Coordinates of C-alpha atoms and ligand atoms in Angstrom, one line a residue:
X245 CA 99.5 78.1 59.3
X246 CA 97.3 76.2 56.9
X247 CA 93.4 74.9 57.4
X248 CA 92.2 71.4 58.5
X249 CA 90.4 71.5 55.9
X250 CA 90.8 69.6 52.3
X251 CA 89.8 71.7 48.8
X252 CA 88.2 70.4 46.0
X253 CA 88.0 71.6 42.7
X254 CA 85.1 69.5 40.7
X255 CA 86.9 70.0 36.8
X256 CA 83.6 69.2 35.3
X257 CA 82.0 71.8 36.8
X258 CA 84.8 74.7 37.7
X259 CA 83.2 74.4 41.4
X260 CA 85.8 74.6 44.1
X261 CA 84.3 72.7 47.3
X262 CA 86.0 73.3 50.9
X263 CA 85.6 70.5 52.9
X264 CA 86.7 69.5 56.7
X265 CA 89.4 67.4 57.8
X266 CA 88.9 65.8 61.2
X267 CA 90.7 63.0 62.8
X268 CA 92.5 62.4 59.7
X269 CA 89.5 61.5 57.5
X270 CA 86.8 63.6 55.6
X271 CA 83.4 62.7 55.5
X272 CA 82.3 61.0 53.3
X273 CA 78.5 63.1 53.2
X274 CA 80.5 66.0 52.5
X275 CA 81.3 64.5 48.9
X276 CA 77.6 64.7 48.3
X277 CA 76.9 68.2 47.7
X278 CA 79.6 67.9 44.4
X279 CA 77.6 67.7 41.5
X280 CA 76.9 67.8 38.0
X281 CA 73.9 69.2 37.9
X282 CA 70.6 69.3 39.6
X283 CA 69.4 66.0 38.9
X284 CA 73.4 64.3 40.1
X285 CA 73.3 61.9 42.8
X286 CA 76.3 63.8 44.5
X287 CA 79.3 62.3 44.8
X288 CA 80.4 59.0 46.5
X289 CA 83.5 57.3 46.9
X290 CA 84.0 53.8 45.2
X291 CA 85.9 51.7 48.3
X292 CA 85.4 47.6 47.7
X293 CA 86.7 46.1 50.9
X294 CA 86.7 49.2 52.7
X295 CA 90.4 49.3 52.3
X296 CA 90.5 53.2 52.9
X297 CA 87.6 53.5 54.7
X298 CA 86.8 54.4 58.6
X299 CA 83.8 52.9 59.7
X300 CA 84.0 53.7 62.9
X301 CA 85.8 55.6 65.8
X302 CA 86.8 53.0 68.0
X303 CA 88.9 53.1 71.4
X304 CA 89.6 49.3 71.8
X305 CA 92.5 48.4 69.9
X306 CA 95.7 50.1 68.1
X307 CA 97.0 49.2 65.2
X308 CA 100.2 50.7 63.3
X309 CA 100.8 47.7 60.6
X310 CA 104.3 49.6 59.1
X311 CA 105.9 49.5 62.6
X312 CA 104.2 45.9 64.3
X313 CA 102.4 47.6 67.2
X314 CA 99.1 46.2 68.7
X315 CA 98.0 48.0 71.5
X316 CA 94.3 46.6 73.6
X317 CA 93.4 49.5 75.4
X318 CA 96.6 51.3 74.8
X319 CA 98.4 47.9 76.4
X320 CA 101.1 46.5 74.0
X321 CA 100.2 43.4 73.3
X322 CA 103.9 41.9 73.8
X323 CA 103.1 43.0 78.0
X324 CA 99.6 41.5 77.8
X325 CA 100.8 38.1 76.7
X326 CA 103.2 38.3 79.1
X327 CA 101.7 39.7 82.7
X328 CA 98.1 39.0 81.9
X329 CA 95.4 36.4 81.9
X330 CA 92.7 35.4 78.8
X331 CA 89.8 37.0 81.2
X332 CA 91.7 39.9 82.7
X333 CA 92.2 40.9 79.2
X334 CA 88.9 40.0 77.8
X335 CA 87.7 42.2 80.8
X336 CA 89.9 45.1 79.6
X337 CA 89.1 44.8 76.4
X338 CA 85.4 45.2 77.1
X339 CA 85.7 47.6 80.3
X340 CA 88.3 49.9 78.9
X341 CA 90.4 49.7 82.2
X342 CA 92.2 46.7 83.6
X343 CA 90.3 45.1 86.6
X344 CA 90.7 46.3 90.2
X345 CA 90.9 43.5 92.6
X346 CA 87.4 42.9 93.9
X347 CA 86.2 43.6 89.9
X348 CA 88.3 40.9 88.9
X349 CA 87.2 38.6 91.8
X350 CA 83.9 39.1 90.1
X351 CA 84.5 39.0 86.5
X352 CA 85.7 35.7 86.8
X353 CA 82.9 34.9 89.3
X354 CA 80.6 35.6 86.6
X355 CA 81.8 33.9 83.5
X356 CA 82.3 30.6 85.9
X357 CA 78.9 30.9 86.5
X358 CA 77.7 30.8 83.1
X359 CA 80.1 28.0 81.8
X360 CA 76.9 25.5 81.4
X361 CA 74.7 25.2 78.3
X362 CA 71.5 23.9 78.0
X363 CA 71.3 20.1 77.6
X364 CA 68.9 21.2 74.6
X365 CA 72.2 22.3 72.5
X366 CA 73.2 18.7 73.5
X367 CA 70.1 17.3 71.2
X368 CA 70.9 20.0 68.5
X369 CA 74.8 18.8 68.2
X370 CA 73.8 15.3 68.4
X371 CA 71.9 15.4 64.9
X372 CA 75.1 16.5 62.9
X373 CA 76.6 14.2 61.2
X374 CA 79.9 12.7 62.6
X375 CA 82.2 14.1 60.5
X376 CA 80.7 17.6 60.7
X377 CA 82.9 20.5 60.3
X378 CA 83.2 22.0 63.5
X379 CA 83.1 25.7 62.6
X380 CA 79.4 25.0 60.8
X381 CA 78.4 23.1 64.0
X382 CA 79.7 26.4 66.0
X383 CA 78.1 28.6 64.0
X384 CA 74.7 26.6 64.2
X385 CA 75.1 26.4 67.9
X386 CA 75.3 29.9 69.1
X387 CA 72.6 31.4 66.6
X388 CA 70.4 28.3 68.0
X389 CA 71.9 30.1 71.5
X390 CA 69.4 33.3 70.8
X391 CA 66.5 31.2 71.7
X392 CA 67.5 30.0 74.8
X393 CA 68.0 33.7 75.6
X394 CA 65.1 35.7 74.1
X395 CA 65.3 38.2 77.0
X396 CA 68.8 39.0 74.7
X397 CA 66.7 41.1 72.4
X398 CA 66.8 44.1 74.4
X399 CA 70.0 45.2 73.1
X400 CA 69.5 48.8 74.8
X401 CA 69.5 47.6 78.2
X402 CA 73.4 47.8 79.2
X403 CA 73.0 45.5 82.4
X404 CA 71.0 43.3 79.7
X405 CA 74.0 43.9 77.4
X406 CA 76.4 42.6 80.5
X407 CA 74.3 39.6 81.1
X408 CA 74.9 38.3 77.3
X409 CA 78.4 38.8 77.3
X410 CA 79.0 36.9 80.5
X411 CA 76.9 33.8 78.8
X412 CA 78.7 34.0 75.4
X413 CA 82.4 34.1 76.9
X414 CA 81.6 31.8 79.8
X415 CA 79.6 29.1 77.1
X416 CA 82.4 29.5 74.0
X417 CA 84.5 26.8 75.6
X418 CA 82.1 24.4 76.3
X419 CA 80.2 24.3 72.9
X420 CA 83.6 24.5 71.3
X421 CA 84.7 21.5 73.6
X422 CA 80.8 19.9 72.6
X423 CA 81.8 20.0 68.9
X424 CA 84.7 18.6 69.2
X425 CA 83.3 15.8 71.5
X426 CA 80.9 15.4 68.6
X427 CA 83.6 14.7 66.0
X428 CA 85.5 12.0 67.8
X429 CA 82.3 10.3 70.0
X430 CA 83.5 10.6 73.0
X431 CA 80.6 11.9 76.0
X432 CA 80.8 15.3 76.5
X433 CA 82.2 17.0 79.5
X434 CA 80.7 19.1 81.6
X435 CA 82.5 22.4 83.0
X436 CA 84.6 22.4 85.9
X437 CA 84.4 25.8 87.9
X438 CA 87.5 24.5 90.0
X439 CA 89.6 25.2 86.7
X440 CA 90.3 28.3 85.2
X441 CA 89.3 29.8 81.8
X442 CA 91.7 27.8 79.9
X443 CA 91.9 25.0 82.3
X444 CA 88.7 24.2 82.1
X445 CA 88.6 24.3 78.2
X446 CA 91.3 21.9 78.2
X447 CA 89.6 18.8 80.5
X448 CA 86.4 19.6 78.7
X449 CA 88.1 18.9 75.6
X450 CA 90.4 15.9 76.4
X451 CA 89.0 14.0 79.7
X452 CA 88.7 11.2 79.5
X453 CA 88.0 8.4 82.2
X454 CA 90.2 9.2 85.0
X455 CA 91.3 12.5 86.7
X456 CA 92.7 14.7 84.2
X457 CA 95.8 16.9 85.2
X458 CA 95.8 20.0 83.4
X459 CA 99.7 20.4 82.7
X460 CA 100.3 24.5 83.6
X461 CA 102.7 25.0 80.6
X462 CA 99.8 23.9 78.1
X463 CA 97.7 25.9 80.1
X464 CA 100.0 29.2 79.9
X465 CA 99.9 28.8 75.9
X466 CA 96.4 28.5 75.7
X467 CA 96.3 31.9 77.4
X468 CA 98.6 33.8 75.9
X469 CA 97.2 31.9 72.6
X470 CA 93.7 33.2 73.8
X471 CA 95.2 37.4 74.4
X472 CA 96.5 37.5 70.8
X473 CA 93.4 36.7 69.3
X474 CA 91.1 38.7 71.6
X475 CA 90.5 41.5 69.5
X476 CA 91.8 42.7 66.0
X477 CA 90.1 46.1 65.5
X478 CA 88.1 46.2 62.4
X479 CA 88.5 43.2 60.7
X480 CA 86.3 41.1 58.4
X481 CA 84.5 39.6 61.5
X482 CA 84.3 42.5 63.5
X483 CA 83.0 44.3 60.7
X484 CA 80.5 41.2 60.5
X485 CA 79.6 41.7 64.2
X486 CA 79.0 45.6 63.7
X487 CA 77.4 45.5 60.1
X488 CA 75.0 42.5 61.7
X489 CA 74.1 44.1 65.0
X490 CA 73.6 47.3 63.6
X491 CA 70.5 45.9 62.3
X492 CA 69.3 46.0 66.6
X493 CA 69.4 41.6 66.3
X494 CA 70.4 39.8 69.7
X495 CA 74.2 39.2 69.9
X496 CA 74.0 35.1 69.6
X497 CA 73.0 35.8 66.0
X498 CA 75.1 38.7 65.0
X499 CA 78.0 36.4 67.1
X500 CA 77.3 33.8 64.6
X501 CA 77.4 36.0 62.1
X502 CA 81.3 37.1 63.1
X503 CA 82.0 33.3 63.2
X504 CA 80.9 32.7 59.8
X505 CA 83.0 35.5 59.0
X506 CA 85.9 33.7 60.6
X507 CA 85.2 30.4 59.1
X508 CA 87.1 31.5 55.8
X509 CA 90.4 30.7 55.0
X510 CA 91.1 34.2 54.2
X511 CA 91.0 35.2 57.5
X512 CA 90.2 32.9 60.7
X513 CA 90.6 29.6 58.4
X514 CA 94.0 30.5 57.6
X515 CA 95.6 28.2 60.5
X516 CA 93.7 25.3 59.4
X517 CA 95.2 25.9 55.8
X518 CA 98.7 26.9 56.6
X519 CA 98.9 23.1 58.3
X520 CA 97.2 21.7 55.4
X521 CA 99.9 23.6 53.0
X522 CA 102.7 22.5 55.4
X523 CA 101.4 18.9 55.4
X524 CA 101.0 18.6 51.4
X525 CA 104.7 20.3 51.2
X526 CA 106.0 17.4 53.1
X527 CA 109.6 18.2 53.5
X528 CA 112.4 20.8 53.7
X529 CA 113.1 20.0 50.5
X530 CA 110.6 21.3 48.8
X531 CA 109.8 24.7 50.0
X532 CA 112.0 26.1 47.4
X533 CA 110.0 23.9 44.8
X534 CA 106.5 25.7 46.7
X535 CA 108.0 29.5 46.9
X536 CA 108.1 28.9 43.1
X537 CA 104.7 27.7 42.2
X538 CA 103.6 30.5 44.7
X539 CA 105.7 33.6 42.9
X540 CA 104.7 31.8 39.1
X541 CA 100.9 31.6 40.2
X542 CA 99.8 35.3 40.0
X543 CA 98.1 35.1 43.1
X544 CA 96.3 31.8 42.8
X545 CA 98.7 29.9 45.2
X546 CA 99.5 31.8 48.3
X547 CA 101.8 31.2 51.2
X548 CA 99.2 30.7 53.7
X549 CA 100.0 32.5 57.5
X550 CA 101.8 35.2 55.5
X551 CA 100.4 38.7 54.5
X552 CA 97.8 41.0 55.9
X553 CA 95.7 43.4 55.0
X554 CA 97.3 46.1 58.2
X555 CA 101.0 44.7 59.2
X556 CA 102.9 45.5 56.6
X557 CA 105.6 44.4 58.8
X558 CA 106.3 41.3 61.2
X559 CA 102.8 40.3 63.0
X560 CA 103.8 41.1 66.5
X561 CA 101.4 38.1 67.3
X562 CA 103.4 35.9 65.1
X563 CA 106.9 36.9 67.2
X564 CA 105.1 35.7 70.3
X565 CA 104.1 33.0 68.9
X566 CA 107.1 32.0 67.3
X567 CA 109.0 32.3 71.0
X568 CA 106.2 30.0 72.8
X569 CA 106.1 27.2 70.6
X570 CA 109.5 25.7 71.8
X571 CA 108.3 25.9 75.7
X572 CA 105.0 23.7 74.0
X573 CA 107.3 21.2 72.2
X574 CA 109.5 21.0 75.4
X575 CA 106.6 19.3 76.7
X576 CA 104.5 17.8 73.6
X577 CA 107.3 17.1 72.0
X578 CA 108.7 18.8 68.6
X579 CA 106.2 18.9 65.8
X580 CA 108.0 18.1 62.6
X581 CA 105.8 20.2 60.4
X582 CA 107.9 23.3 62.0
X583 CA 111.1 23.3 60.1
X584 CA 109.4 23.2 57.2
X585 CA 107.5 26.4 58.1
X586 CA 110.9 27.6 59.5
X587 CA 112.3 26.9 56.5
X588 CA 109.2 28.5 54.5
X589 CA 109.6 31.8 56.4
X590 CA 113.9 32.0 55.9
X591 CA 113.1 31.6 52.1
X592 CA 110.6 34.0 51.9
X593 CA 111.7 36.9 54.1
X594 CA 114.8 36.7 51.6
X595 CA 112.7 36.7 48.3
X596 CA 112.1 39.8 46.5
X597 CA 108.6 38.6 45.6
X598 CA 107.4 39.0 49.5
X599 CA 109.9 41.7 50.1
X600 CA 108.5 43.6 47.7
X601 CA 104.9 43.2 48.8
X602 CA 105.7 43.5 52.4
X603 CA 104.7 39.9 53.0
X604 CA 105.8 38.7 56.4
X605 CA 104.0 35.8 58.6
X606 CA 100.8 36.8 60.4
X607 CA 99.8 35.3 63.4
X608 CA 98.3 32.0 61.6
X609 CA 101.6 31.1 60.5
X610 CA 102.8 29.5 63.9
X611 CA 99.4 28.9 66.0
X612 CA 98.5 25.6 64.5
X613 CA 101.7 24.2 65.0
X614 CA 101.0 25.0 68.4
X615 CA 97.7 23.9 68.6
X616 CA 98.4 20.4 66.6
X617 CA 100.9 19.6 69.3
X618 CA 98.8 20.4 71.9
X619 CA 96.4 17.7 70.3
X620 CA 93.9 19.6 68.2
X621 CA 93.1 18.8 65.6
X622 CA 93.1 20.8 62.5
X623 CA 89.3 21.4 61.9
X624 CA 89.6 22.9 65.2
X625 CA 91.7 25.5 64.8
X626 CA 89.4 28.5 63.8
X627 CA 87.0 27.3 66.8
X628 CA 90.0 27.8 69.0
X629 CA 90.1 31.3 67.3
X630 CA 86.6 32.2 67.7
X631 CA 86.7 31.3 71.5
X632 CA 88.8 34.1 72.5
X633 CA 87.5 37.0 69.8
X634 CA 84.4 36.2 71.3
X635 CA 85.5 39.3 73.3
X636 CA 86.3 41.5 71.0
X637 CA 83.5 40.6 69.0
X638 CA 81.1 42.0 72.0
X639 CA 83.6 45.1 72.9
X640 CA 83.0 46.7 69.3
X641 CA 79.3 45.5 69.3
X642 CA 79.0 47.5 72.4
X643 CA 80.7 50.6 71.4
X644 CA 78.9 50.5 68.1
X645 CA 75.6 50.7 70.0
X646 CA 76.5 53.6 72.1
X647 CA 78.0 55.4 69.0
X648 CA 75.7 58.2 68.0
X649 CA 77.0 58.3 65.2
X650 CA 76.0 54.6 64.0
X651 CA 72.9 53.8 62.1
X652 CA 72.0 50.6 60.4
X653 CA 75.3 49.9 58.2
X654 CA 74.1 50.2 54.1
X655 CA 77.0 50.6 51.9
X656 CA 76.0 52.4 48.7
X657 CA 76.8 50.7 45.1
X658 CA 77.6 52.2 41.2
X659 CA 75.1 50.7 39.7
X660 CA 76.3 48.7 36.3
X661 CA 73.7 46.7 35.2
X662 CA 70.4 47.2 32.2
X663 CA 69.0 50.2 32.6
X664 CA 64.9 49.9 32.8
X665 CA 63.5 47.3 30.2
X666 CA 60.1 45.8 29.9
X667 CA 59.3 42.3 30.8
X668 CA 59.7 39.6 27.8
X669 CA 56.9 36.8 28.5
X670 CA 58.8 33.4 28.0
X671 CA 57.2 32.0 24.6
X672 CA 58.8 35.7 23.1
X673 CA 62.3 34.9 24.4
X674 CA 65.4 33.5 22.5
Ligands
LIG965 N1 101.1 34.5 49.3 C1 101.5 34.9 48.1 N2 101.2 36.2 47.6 C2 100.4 36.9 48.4 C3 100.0 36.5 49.7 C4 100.4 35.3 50.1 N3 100.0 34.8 51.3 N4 99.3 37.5 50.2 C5 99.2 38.5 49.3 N5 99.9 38.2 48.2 C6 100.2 39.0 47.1 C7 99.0 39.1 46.2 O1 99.0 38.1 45.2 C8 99.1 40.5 45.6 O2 100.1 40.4 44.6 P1 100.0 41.4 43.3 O3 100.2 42.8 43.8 O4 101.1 40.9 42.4 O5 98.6 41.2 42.7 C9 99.8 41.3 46.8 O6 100.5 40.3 47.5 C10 98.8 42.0 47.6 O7 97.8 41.0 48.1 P2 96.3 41.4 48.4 O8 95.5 40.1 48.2 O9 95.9 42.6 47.6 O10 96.4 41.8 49.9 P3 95.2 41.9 50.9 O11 95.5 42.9 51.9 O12 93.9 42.1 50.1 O13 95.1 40.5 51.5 C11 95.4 38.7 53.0 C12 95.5 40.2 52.8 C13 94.0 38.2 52.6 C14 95.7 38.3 54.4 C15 96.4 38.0 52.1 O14 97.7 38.4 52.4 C16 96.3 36.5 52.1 O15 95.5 35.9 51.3 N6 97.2 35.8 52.9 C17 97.1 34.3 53.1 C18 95.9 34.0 54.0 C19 96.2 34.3 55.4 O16 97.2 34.0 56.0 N7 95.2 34.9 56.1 C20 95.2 35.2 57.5 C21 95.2 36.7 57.7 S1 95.4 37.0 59.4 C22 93.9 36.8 60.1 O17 92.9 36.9 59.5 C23 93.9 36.4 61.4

């Protein structure tokens, strides 16, 4: 029967070093104790992009990338978008448990509640300029939302804790819904606690004089769009949100932190730039043309919606998405843009390039076709990503602040650069 636990023999040294295994992982202290001598550092482990490193122990969501599962709460994510709503899972997500009846009665009463914003972050929108992207603006808004809410500071407070994340979910909507308003000039619209969650979202974006009709099957979409991007486990953002709040600051700013995060086109931006790429190829035609400058570009050009740093498989998201997006175009109408991305993925899935590299499309790949023929536009698309990991965002944030084990994140470095050197005054420099 052999030991949890992992040897090491330091060859520099002849040391051998016995050092626990838990959970799959060592720690990485443990390395410390191996060194060269008395005055060595210890050792560390060199990890840029954390691409081997836990962080955490976390108990929201499951990823196995090899075989496409994504589990919230140990709920696949294929039953979710099926059965459940945006706020049942967002409550999930952040409880731990699905909602008993008279929890979910409140849950919703709650984030209805709080659907309003100041007319203040009306003023603040109203001096960006009109063509403002709206991420920045998003960004801007809800670290500006921190000092509406100073009472947010006391992070240790769990009720206090509650309180926030009832505002930040409830307000997402409407600021994103503000932005956009911004952008095109139209008045802004104020919540409607008739609607639901994504009901709501939808007249505040696109009322306009007259009663506005939410249509159910755009509604449905914008749910099940809002449950697959609810929560991701520890991606770039999330890792933003942690690294951020571990520092104790409210959760508007470490929240704008994670949308920052998001506002690249590595990660949330990627559905703004797989329409732009689909736009500027223009035609069946040319994908084959586009795979090539891709494969012959060493990495420069990428095939934007496809890859990922976990799934090294089909995004599960990415199936669900695929499925929805003819009931959308039953109703909007087809969007042209998706047999070239049809096209795009039959190509690729077939070339040894992305074979080999286990390149398959992430869940970007198919939402903004979605979204576009729904009528947002493109600038929008990573605000309309942000609203629903909003959740997420405040699940980890709130199991990183109960974690014991969690202190003020401070990744180490190798230090490369002059070793000490005196000061040159400027008249004795070159
Ligand atoms: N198109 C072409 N080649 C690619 C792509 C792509 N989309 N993605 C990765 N590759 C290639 C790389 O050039 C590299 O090739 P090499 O081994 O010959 O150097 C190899 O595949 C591995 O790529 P990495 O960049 O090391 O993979 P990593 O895990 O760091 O990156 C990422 C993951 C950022 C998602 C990457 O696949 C990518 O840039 N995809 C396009 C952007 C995108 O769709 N992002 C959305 C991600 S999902 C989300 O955030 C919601």
């Amino acid at each position: 029967m052999g030991k949890d636990t992992l040897s090491i023999t330091d060859n520099r040294t002849g040391k051998t070093y016995e050092i626990p295994i838990q959970e799959g992982a060592i720690r990485a202290l443990d390395l410390r104790q191996i060194k060269n001598g008395p005055d060595d550092f210890g050792l560390m482990t060199y990890d840029p992009a954390f691409t081997n490193t836990a962080a955490c122990r976390s108990r929201i969501t499951f990823i196995d990338g090899d075989k496409g599962v994504l589990l919230y709460r140990g709920y696949p994510i294929q039953e979710l978008a099926e059965k459940s709503t945006y706020l049942e899972t967002a409550y999930l997500i952040l409880n731990g448990e699905l909602p008993a009846r008279a929890q979910h009665e409140d849950w919703v009463h709650n984030i209805t509640y709080h659907t309003m914003v100041h007319e203040n972050i009306k003023e603040l929108m109203g001096s960006f300029r009109y063509d403002a992207h709206p991420m920045g603006m998003l960004v801007s808004t809800v670290a500006a939302l921190s000092t509406f809410y100073p009472d947010a500071k006391a992070i240790h407070d769990p009720q206090n804790r509650r309180t926030q994340g009832f505002r930040l979910i409830a307000k997402m909507p409407t600021l994103a819904a503000f932005v956009y308003r911004h952008s095109v000039g139209t008045p802004y619209a104020y919540p409607d606690n008739e609607l639901g969650y994504c009901g709501n979202f939808l007249q505040m974006m696109f009322k306009l004089a007259g009663k506005y009709r939410v249509n159910p099957v755009l509604e449905r979409a914008l749910e099940v769009l809002f449950i697959l991007h609810a929560d991701h486990e520890q991606n770039c953002s999330t890792s933003a949100m942690r690294s951020v709040g571990s520092s104790e600051v409210d959760p508007y700013s470490a929240t704008a932190a994670a949308i920052a995060a998001l506002y690249g086109p590595l990660h949330g931006g990627a559905n703004e730039a797989v329409l732009r790429m689909l736009r500027e190829i223009g035609g069946r035609e040319r994908v084959p043309a586009f795979i090539k400058e891709v494969k012959e570009s060493g990495g420069e050009v990428r095939l934007m919606g496809f890859g990922h740093r976990v799934y090294k498989n089909y995004d599960p998201r990415a199936n669900i998405i695929k499925k929805m997006a003819e009931q959308v175009f039953e109703v909007t109408g087809r969007n042209p843009l998706l047999d070239i991305a049809l096209e795009l993925e039959r190509i690729a899935l077939q070339d040894e390039y992305f074979v080999k590299r286990k390149l398959y499309p992430n869940v970007d790949f198919y939402s903004g076709l979605i979204y576009q023929a729904m009528g947002f536009p493109v600038d929008m698309f990573p605000v309309l990503f942000a609203i629903p990991r909003t959740a997420g965002w405040l699940a980890q944030w709130d199991e990183m602040l109960q974690d014991k084990d969690q202190k003020i994140a401070r990744p180490r470095q190798i230090y490369r650069g002059p070793a000490e050197r005196p000061y040159v005054p400027l008249e004795a420099r070159s």
